[in-house]
Amino acid sequence: MSLIPTQAPTEGATYAKNTVPPTILSTQVAITALLYVYGDNAPLITASYFPDFSNVVTIDFGDIYKSVLNSELPDNGDEVVLQYTYRIKFRLLLSDANSNNTEIDFWVCNALLKSATAFETWAQANFLTNQPLEKTTNYESPEWLTYLDLAEKGNRIVIGRFYPKEGGMVDCIVKDDEGAGCFSVNVNYSRLIPMVARLPHQLKGYYDIILTDGELNEICRQRYIYEERSGREKYFLFVNALGGIDTLICKGENVLAPDITHNIGRFGRQYRALDDTDDIRKWTQHIGQVPNRQRNWIYELLTAKQGAEKYDPETMKYLEIVVDSSELSMSDFGQLAGSPFSYILNETENVVADTERPDRSLHQSVADQAEELHDDTRQVVLDFADDGNGGYETEDAEITATKLYVEFDDSIADARTIPVYYYLGDSSTAAGSFTPGTDASPVVITKAASESIRFASQSNALGSLAVSYYPTTVIID
């Protein structure tokens, strides 16, 4: 015989986690209940229940559903995320000591809904979000919308609709279902605008995302209002209470406030820093001023606790984070409100990624702020004098440096084609030469620190040479 509950989930129905009705039986004997993921052989839970004083058994597996259901956040490069574990089919097997039994198959979704409408009906008429119906966005912001398609072969079409300034509308197909399921779709401006047969300057500054059925009948829509970036925006993705993905654009200050512990140890006569602590890089993000009518939506995001990501627009990567505290305090007086929340990366390794380097390019405006370089050089001026043989030379200079920088006036026309020779130590053979009209000032000469140097030329047009050097205590190789 079959057990007939006085209340139970409807065969084949779809529920939110909090709308699955408890199973209630009137009985005088113990009841055994087994809950399976449909198709699995091993039950998620096996439990025995005994009737209360009214001969009633109540069975509720709400916590078990939560442990199995999940919504995935997008990974780098994703445009559509098929939420495999958003909607799961369960089988409930009931039996009693008299060999009576029954089984019920039903679906549960990763959603919490408080509505007079059944979740199955509500989900077929709405996006899975409580975000503002008219939401501001910009070129960088990742915008995601999630919807549930219960049609066996899939019949939902996501349309992006833009509005030309001269009137009318232009559409593009963003997503066309091929089967049933829960889908999260990237609908941000930068992805959609290349799909439209218009240039941006021809369009009004907003666009709609419309969910339709297979006959292009509108089911619901979301509007995005374009707003130019200020450069302060930070982008955070949250799994909301309905199991969809929402983007929160924060324009407030982002503060790095890590938890750092320093331990030291003594080794002999010296102290050393010990790397034996868990330092946590933690940020506090101020949401910035938002319309106070959004406070319930922001509260939902921060309390859903189902997953969050931070989006880096420069690298176009999603970084998984954990929100560890929030200070939501938004009044209903006035038009704007703001609150902070704190988060950490989900990685336990305390390493700064190369993508976190604040500047990835050089700026001339920064270089123009540079001051004169500090000069550690010393200088000796050597004058040319008649050598008595029709030429000119300087005296021997004892300079204890290995590298000399010889400066001269290369604008003197009479000296531009006449080479200058230099001699090291007692050698009567030139070690090298340079020509003022060919070689740029300064000419660099290397030698041993103990070697002296002198210069000779067939012309006295230069008059003198300035020899600069770094003292031997600041040797530059």
Short mmCIF file of N, CA and C in Angstrom, two decimals, residues 15 46 81 108 140 148 172 174 179 230 234 261 265-266 282 306 324 326 347 353 373 397 411 416 419 428:
data_model
loop_
_atom_site.label_atom_id
_atom_site.label_comp_id
_atom_site.label_asym_id
_atom_site.label_seq_id
_atom_site.Cartn_x
_atom_site.Cartn_y
_atom_site.Cartn_z
N TYR A 15 10.42 24.32 -6.81
CA TYR A 15 10.31 25.17 -5.62
C TYR A 15 11.59 25.96 -5.39
N THR A 46 19.23 9.57 5.48
CA THR A 46 18.25 8.57 5.88
C THR A 46 17.85 8.88 7.31
N VAL A 81 27.00 31.59 -18.43
CA VAL A 81 27.27 30.56 -17.43
C VAL A 81 26.02 29.70 -17.29
N VAL A 108 14.12 21.54 -6.77
CA VAL A 108 14.38 22.65 -5.85
C VAL A 108 15.45 23.54 -6.49
N GLU A 140 32.94 49.79 -18.58
CA GLU A 140 33.75 48.76 -17.92
C GLU A 140 32.91 47.72 -17.19
N LEU A 148 15.57 31.55 -15.51
CA LEU A 148 15.29 30.11 -15.44
C LEU A 148 14.35 29.74 -16.58
N CYS A 172 19.28 43.18 -30.98
CA CYS A 172 20.26 42.13 -31.25
C CYS A 172 19.93 40.95 -30.34
N VAL A 174 21.03 38.28 -27.86
CA VAL A 174 22.13 38.06 -26.93
C VAL A 174 22.27 36.58 -26.57
N GLY A 179 17.96 24.49 -24.77
CA GLY A 179 17.44 23.50 -23.84
C GLY A 179 17.07 24.15 -22.53
N SER A 230 34.02 57.72 -13.67
CA SER A 230 34.76 58.76 -12.98
C SER A 230 36.20 58.34 -12.70
N LYS A 234 34.72 50.69 -8.51
CA LYS A 234 35.13 49.31 -8.26
C LYS A 234 33.90 48.42 -8.51
N THR A 261 50.45 40.65 11.83
CA THR A 261 51.06 40.32 13.12
C THR A 261 52.55 40.13 12.92
N GLY A 265 62.20 36.74 16.95
CA GLY A 265 62.90 35.74 17.74
C GLY A 265 64.35 36.15 17.94
N ARG A 266 64.96 35.66 19.00
CA ARG A 266 66.36 35.97 19.28
C ARG A 266 67.21 34.76 18.94
N LYS A 282 43.24 42.65 3.73
CA LYS A 282 41.83 42.94 3.89
C LYS A 282 41.56 44.35 3.38
N GLN A 306 26.50 33.73 -0.61
CA GLN A 306 26.62 32.58 -1.51
C GLN A 306 27.79 32.70 -2.47
N ASP A 324 33.77 39.59 4.69
CA ASP A 324 33.86 39.13 6.08
C ASP A 324 33.18 40.07 7.08
N SER A 326 30.31 43.79 7.26
CA SER A 326 29.64 44.91 6.60
C SER A 326 29.00 45.78 7.67
N GLU A 347 42.11 33.41 -1.49
CA GLU A 347 43.38 32.69 -1.48
C GLU A 347 44.06 32.84 -0.11
N ALA A 353 49.70 39.83 -6.43
CA ALA A 353 49.74 39.41 -7.83
C ALA A 353 50.34 40.52 -8.69
N LEU A 373 69.51 65.52 -11.06
CA LEU A 373 70.17 64.39 -10.41
C LEU A 373 71.31 64.88 -9.52
N ALA A 397 98.23 64.37 -15.39
CA ALA A 397 97.28 64.50 -14.27
C ALA A 397 97.18 63.17 -13.55
N SER A 411 81.64 73.17 -30.27
CA SER A 411 81.14 74.16 -31.23
C SER A 411 82.25 75.00 -31.85
N ARG A 416 87.10 71.12 -34.74
CA ARG A 416 86.15 70.04 -35.01
C ARG A 416 86.76 68.89 -35.81
N PRO A 419 92.15 65.78 -34.30
CA PRO A 419 92.04 64.81 -33.21
C PRO A 419 92.85 65.21 -31.99
N SER A 428 104.83 56.57 -24.35
CA SER A 428 104.98 57.60 -25.39
C SER A 428 104.07 57.29 -26.58
#
